[in-house]
CSV table of C-alpha atoms and ligand atoms in Angstrom, one decimal:
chain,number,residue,atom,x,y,z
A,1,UNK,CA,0.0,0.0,0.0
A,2,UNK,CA,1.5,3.4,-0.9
A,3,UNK,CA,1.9,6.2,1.8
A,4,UNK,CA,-0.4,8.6,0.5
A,5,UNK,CA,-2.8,5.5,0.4
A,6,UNK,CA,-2.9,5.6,4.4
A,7,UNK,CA,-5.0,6.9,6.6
A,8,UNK,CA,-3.5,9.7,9.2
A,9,UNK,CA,-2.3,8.7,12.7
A,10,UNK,CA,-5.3,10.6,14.2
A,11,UNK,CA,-7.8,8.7,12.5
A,12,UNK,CA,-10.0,7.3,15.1
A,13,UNK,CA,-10.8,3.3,14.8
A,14,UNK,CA,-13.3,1.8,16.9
A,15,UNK,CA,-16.7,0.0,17.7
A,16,UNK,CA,-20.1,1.0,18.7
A,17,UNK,CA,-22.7,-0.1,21.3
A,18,UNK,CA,-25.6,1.3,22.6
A,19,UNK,CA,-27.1,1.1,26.3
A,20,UNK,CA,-30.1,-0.8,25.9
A,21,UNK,CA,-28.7,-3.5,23.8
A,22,UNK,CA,-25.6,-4.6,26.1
A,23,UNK,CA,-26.0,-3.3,29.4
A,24,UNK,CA,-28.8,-5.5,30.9
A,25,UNK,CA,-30.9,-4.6,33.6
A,26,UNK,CA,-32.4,-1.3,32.3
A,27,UNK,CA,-36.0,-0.7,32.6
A,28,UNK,CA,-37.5,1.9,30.0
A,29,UNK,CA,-40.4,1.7,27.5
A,30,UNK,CA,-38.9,-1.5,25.4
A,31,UNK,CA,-38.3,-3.3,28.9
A,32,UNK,CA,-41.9,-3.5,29.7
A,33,UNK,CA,-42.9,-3.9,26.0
A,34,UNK,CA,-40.6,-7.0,25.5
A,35,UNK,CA,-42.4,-8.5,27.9
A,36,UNK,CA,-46.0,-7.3,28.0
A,37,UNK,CA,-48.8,-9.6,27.1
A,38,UNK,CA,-49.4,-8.8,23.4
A,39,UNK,CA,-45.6,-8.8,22.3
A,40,UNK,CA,-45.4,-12.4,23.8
A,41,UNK,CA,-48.8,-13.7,22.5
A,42,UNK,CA,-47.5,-12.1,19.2
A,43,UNK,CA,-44.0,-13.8,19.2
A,44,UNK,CA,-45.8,-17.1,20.5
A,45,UNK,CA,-48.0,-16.9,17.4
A,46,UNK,CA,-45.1,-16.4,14.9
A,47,UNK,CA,-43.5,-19.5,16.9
A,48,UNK,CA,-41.1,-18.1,18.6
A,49,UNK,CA,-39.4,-18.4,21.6
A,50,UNK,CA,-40.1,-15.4,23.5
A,51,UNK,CA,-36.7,-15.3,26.2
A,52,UNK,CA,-34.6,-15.3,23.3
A,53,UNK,CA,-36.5,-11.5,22.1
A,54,UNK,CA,-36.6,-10.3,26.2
A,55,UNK,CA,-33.1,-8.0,26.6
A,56,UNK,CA,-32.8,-9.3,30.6
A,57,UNK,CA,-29.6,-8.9,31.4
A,58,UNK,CA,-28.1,-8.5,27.8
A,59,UNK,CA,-24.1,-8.5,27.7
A,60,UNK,CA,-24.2,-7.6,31.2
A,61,UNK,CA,-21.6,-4.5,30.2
A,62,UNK,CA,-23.2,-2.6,32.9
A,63,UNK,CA,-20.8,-4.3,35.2
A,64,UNK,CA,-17.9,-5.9,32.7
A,65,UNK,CA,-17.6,-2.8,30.6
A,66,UNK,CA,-14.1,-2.3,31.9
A,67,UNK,CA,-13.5,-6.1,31.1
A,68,UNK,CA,-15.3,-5.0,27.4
A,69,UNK,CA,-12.7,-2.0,27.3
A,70,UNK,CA,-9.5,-4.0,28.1
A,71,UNK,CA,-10.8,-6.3,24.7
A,72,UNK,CA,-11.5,-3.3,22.5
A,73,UNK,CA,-8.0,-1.6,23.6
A,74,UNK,CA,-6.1,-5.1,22.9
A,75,UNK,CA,-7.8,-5.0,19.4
A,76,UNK,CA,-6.3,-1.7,18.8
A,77,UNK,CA,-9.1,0.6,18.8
A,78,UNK,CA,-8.8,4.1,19.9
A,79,UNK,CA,-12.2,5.2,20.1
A,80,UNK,CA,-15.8,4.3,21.4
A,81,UNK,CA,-19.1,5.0,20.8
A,82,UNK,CA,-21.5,3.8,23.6
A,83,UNK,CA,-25.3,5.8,24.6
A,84,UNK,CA,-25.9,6.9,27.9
A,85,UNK,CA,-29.7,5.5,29.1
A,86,UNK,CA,-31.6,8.1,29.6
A,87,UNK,CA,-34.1,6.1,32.2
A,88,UNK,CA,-31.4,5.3,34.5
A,89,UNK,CA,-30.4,8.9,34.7
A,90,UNK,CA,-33.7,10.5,35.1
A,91,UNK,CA,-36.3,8.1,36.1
A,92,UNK,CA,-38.5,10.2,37.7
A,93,UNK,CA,-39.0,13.2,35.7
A,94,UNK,CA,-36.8,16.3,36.3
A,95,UNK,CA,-35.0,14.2,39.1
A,96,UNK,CA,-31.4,13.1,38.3
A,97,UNK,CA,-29.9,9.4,39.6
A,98,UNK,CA,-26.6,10.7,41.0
A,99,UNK,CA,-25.3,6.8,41.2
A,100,UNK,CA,-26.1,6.5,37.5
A,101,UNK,CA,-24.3,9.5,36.9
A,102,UNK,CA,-21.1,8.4,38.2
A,103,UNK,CA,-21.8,4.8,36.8
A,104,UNK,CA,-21.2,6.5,33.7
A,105,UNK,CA,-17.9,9.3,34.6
A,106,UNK,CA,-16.5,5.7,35.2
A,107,UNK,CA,-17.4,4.5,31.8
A,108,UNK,CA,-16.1,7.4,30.4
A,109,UNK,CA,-12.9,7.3,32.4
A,110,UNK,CA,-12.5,3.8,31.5
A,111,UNK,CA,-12.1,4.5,28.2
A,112,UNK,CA,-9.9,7.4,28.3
A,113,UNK,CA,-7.6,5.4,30.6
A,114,UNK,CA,-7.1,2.9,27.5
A,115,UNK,CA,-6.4,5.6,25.4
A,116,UNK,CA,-10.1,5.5,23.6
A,117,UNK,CA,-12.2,8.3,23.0
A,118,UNK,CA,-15.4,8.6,23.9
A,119,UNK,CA,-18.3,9.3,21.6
A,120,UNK,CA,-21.3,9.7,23.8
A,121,UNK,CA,-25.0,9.0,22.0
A,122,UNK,CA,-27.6,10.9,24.3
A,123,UNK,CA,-30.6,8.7,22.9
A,124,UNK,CA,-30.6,5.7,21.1
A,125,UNK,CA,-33.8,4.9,21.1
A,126,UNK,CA,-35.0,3.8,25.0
A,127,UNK,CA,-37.1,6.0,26.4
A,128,UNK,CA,-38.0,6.3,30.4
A,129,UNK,CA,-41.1,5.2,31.4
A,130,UNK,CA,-42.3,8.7,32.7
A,131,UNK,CA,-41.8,10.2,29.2
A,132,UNK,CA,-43.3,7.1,27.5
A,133,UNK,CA,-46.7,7.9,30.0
A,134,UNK,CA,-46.4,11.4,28.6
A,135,UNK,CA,-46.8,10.3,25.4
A,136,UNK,CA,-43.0,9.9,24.6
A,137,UNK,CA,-41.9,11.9,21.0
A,138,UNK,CA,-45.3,12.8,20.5
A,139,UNK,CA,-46.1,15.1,23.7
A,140,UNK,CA,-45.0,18.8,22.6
A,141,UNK,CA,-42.7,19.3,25.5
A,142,UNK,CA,-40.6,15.8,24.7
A,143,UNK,CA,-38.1,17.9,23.1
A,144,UNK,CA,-37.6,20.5,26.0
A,145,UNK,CA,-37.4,17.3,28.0
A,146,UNK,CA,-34.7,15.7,26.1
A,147,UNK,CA,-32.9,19.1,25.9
A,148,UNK,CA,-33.0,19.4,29.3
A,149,UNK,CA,-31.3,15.6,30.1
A,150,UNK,CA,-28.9,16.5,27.2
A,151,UNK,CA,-28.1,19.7,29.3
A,152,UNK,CA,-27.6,17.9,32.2
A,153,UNK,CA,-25.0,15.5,30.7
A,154,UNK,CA,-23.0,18.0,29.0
A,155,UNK,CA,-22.7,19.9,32.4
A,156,UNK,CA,-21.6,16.7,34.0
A,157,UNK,CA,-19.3,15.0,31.3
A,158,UNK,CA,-18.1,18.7,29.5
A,159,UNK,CA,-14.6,18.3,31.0
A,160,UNK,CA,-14.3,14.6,29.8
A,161,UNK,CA,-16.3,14.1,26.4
A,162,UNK,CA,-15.4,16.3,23.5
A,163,UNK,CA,-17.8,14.2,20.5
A,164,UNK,CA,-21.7,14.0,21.5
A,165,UNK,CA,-23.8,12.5,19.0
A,166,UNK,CA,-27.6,13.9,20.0
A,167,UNK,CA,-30.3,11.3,18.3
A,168,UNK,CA,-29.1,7.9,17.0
A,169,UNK,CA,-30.8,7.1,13.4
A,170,UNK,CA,-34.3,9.9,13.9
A,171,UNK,CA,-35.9,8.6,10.5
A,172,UNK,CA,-34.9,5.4,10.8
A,173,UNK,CA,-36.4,5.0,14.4
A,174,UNK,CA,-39.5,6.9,13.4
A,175,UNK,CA,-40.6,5.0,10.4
A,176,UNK,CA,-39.9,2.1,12.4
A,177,UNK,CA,-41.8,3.0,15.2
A,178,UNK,CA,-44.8,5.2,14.0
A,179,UNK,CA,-45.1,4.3,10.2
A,180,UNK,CA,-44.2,0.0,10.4
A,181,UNK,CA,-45.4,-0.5,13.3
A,182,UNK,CA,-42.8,-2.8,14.8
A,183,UNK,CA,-40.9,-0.9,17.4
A,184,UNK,CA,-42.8,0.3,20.2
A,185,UNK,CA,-45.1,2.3,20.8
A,186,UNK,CA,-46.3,1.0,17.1
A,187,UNK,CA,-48.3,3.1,15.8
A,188,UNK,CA,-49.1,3.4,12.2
A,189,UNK,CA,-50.3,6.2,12.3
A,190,UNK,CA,-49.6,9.6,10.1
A,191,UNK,CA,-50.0,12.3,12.0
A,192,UNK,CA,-48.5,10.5,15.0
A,193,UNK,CA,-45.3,10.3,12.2
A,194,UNK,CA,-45.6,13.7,11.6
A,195,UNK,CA,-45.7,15.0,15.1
A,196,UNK,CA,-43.0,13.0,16.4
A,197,UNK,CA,-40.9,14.0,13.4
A,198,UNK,CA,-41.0,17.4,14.1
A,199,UNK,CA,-40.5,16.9,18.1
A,200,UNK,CA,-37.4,15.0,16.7
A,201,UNK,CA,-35.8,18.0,15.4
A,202,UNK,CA,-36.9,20.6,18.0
A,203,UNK,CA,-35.1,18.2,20.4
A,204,UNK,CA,-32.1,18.1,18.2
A,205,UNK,CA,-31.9,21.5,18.0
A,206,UNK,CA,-32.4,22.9,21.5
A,207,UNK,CA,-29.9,19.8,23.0
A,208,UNK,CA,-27.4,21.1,20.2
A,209,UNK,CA,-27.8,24.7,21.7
A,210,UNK,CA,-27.5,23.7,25.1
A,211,UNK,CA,-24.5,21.5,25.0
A,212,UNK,CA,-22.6,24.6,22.5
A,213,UNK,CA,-23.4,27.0,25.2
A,214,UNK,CA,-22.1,25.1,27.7
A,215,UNK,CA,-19.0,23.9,26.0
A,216,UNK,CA,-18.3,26.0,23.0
A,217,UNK,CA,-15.4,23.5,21.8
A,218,UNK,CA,-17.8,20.5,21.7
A,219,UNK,CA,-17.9,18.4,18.6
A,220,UNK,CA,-21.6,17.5,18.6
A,221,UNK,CA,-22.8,15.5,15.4
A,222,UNK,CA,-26.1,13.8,14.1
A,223,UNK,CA,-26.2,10.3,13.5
A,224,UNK,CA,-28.2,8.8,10.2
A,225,UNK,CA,-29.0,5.5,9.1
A,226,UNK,CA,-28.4,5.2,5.6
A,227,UNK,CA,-28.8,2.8,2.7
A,228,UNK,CA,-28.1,2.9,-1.1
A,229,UNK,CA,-31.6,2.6,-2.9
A,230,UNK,CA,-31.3,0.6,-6.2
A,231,UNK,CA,-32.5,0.3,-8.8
A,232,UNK,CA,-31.6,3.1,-10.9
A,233,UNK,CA,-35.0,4.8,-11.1
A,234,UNK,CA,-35.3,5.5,-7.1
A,235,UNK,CA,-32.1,7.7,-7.6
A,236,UNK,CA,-34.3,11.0,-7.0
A,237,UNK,CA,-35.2,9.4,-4.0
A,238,UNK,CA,-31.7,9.3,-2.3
A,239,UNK,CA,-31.5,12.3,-0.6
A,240,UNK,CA,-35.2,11.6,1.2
A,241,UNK,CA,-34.1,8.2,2.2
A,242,UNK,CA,-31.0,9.1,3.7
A,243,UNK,CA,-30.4,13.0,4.0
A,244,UNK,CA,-34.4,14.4,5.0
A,245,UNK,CA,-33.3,14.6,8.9
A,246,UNK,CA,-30.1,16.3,8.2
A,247,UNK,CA,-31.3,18.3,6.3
A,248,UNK,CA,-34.3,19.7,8.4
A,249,UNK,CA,-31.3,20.1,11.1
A,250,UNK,CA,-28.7,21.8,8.8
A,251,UNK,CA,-26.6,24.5,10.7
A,252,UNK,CA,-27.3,22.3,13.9
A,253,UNK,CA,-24.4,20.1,13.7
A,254,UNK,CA,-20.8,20.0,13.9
A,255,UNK,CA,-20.4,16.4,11.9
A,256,UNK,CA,-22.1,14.2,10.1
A,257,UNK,CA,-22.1,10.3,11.5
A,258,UNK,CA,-22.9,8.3,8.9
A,259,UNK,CA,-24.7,4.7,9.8
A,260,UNK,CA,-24.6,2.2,6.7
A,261,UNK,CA,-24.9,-1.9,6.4
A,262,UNK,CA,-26.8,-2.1,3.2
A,263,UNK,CA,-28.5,-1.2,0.0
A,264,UNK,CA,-31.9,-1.3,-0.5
A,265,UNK,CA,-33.8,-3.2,-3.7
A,266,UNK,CA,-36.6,-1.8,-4.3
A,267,UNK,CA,-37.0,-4.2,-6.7
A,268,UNK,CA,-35.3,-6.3,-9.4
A,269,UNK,CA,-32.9,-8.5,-9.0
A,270,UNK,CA,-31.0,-8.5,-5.3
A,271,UNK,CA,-27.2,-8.8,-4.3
A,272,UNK,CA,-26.5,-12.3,-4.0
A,273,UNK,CA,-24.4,-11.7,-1.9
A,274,UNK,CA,-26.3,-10.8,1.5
A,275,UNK,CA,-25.6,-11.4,5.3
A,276,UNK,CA,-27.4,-13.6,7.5
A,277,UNK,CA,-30.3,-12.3,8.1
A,278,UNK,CA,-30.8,-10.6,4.1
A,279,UNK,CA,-28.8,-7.7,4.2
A,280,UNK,CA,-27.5,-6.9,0.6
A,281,UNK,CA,-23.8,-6.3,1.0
A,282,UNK,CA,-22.3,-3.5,-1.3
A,283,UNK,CA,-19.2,-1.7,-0.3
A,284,UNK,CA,-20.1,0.7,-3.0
A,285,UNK,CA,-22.6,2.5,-1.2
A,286,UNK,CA,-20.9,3.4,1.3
A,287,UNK,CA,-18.4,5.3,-0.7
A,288,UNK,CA,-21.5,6.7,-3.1
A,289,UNK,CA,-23.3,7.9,0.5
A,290,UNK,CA,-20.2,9.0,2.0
A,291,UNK,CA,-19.6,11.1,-1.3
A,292,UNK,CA,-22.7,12.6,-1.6
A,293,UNK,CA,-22.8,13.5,2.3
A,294,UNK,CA,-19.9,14.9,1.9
A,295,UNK,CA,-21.2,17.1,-1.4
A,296,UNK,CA,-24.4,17.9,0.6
A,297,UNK,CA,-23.1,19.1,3.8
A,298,UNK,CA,-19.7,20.0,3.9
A,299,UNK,CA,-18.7,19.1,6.8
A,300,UNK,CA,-16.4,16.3,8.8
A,301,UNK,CA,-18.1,12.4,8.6
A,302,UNK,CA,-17.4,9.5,10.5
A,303,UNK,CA,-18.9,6.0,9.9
A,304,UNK,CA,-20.4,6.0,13.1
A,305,UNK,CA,-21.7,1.9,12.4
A,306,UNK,CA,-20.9,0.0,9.5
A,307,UNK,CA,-21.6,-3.8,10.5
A,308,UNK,CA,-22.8,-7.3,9.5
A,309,UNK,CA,-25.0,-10.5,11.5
A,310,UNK,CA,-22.4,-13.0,10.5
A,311,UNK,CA,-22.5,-15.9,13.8
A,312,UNK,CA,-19.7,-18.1,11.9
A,313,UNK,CA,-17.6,-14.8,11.6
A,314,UNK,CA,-17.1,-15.7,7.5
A,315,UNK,CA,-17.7,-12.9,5.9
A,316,UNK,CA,-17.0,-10.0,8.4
A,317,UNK,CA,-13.3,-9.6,8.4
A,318,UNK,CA,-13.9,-8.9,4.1
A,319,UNK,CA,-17.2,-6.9,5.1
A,320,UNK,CA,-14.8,-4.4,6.8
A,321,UNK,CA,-11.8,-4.5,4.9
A,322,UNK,CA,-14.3,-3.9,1.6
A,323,UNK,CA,-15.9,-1.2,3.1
A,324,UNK,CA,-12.9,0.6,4.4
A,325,UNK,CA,-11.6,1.2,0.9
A,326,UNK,CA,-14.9,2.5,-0.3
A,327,UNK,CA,-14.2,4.8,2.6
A,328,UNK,CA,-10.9,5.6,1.5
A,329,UNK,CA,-11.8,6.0,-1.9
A,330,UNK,CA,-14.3,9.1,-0.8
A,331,UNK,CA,-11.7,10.2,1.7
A,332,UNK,CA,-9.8,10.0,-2.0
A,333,UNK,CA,-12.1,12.3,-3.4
A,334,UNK,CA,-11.8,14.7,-0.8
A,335,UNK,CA,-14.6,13.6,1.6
A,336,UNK,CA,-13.3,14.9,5.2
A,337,UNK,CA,-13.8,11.5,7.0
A,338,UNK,CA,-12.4,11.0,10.5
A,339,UNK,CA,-13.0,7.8,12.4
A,340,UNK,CA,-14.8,4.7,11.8
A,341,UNK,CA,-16.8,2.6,14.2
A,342,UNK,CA,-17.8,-1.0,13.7
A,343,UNK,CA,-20.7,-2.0,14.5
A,344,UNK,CA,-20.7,-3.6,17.1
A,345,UNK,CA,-17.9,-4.4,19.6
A,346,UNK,CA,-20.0,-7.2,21.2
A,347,UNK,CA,-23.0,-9.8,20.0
A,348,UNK,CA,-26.3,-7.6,21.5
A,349,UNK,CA,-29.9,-7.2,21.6
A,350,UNK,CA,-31.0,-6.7,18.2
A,351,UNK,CA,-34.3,-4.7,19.5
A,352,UNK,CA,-37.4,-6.9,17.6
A,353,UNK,CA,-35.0,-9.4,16.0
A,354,UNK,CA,-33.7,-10.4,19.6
A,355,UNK,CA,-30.7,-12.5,20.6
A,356,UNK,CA,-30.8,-13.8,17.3
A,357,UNK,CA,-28.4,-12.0,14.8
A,358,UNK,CA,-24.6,-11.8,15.7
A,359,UNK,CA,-22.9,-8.2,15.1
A,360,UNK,CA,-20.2,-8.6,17.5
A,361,UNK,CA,-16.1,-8.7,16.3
A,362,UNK,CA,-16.8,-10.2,20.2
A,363,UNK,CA,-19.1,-13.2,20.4
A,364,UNK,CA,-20.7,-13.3,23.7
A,365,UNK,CA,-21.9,-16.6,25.1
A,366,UNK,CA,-25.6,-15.3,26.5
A,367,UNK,CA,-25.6,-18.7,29.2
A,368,UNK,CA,-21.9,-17.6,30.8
A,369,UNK,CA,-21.5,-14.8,29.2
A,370,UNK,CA,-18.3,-15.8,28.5
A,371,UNK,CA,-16.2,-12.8,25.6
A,372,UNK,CA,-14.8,-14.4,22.9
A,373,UNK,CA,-12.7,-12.3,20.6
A,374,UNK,CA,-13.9,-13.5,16.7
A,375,UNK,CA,-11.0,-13.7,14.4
A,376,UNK,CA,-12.0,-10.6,12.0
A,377,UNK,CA,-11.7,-8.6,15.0
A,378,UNK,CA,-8.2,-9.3,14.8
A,379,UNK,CA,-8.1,-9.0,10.7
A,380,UNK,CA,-9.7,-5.5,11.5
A,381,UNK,CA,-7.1,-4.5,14.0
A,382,UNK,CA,-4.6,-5.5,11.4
A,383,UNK,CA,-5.8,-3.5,8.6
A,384,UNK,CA,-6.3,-0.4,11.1
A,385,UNK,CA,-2.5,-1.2,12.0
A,386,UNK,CA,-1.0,-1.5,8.4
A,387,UNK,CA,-3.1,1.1,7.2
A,388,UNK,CA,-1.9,4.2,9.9
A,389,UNK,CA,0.7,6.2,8.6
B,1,IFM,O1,-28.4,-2.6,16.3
B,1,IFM,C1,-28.7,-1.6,15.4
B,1,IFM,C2,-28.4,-0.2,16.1
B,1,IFM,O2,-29.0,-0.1,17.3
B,1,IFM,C3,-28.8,0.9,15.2
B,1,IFM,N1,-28.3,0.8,13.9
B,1,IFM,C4,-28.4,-0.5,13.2
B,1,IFM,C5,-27.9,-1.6,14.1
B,1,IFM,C6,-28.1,-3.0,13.4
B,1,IFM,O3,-29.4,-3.2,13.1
């Protein structure tokens, strides 16, 4: 590989997780809807075993994250992106959880003490019961609310987290939860869509005020899932698909994190070559989204999750080395991109799909919870390595 072929020494290399799906023990709004009466009845239905879609207690990072840390830091990565749970900060409303606060300063410190930084999500996608009785998104004060526990965090954390991501995935979560009907509360339901969509980027917006009046130096970003639509003739669609939130936030960010697995057939004939659980693989995509986020918005990317079910570990180590050269090849083409995270560190909680598929460059034994390191993790950690100038 040439040298100008390499990526800078600063260029952060990582993995993601979020609260809900590896920390274990949380009660929110998807804790009481995995196991309320209709989602079992619904899953019994279908067949399926309903333990294996309850999160319980997950990965149990809540108390092995330093363990999960010392992994990630032997695999070479020097960054982090985990989500703070809102419900275990403030689970009665307006009143903090000092102990939870702390939990998470010695997340935080964990990280930075094997030499990771931390990028902090503020919601990814668990809400606390009190809001959820409020009417969650929908209520017109949920984003004073959510601006108010972002508030609270950056006062805490300012001194110790430089990168804040505010909302993990808004469109994706929303047309999951309010238009499909699959994630709770789900709705189908327009206007529902419509209202929540708009609380969405109040929210954004007020958090992103609040945390740059607090710490004017903060690098606060938005987090999208995207997805390359094909065929050809959904082209004029691209930007709705993937850019809409952004968009509707523009001047409210400081970089763009870019979330992409997949492309999308609308229909026509498929990738054959797909992941475990259907996902069309195509390297390409990310490079064309990367490109055109880059044309749209002008400002500093990281993949923030790029990642693949894969339980026999077969095809992840060229999943990430394929998709860090499309990367490259927009970084190429003078896309400013600064870190990548893959999706995820560990096997988790994959919301409505369960236990079931297996993201993790860790495999995690759900009966012992046993951590064992898959080999792409360590094919990853090479090409980071051979690739840093
Ligand atoms: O597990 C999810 C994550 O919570 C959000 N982005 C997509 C991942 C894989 O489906």
């Amino acid at each position: 590989m040439s040298e100008q072929n390499k990526f800078s020494k600063d260029f952060l290399w990582g993995a993601a997780t979020s609260s809900h799906q590896v920390e274990g023990g949380t009660h929110n709004n998807w804790s009481e809807w995995e196991q309320s009466p209709e989602r079992i009845a619904d899953l019994k239905k279908r067949g399926l075993h309903p333990s294996a879609f309850i999160s319980g207690r997950a990965c149990d990072h809540y108390h092995r994250f330093r363990e999960d840390f010392d992994i990630a830091q032997s695999l070479g990565h020097n960054a982090h992106r985990f989500s703070i749970e809102w419900s275990r900060i403030e689970p009665q409303e307006g009143k903090f959880d000092e102990k939870e606060i702390e939990h998470y300063r010695e997340v935080i410190k964990a990280l930075k003490e094997r030499g990771m930084e931390p990028f902090v999500t503020l919601w990814h996608w668990t809400l606390p019961l009190w809001m959820r009785d409020a009417g969650g998104w929908e209520n017109t004060a949920s984003g004073f609310y959510f601006a108010r526990y972002c508030e609270k965090m950056a006062n805490e954390f300012k001194n110790e987290v430089k990168f804040w991501l505010i909302i993990n995935e808004p469109q994706y979560w929303v047309w999951h939860a309010y238009v499909a009907g699959v994630f709770p509360p789900q709705k189908k339901n327009i206007i529902s869509t419509a209202r929540v969509y708009r609380n969405l980027i109040h929210g954004h917006k007020e958090a992103y005020i609040r945390l740059k009046a607090i710490d004017p130096h903060a690098q606060i970003g938005i987090v999208e899932s995207t997805g390359w639509l094909a065929p050809f003739i959904f082209q004029p669609f691209q930007s709705l698909r993937n850019f809409l939130f952004p968009m509707c936030v523009r001047g409210y960010f400081d970089f763009f994190g870019l979330n992409y697995y997949r492309k999308n057939t609308l229909m026509g004939r498929k990738e054959k070559n797909i992941s475990e659980i259907g996902w069309e693989i195509y390297p390409e995509g990310l490079y064309r989204l990367l490109t055109a986020a880059h044309r749209k918005f002008k400002k500093p990317i990281f993949v923030t999750e790029n990642g693949i079910a894969d339980a026999k570990d077969e095809k992840r180590a060229a999943f990430i080395r394929d998709h860090v050269m499309g990367m490259k090849k927009a970084m190429d083409e003078g896309a400013d991109v600064r870190g990548y995270f893959y999706w995820s560190l560990l096997d988790n909680f994959e919301w409505d799909s369960g236990f079931g598929p297996r993201f993790g460059l860790v495999e995690v034994d759900y009966t012992t919870l046993e951590r064992k390191i898959r080999p792409s993790a360590r094919a990853y950690q090479e090409l980071m390595q051979t690739r840093s100038a």
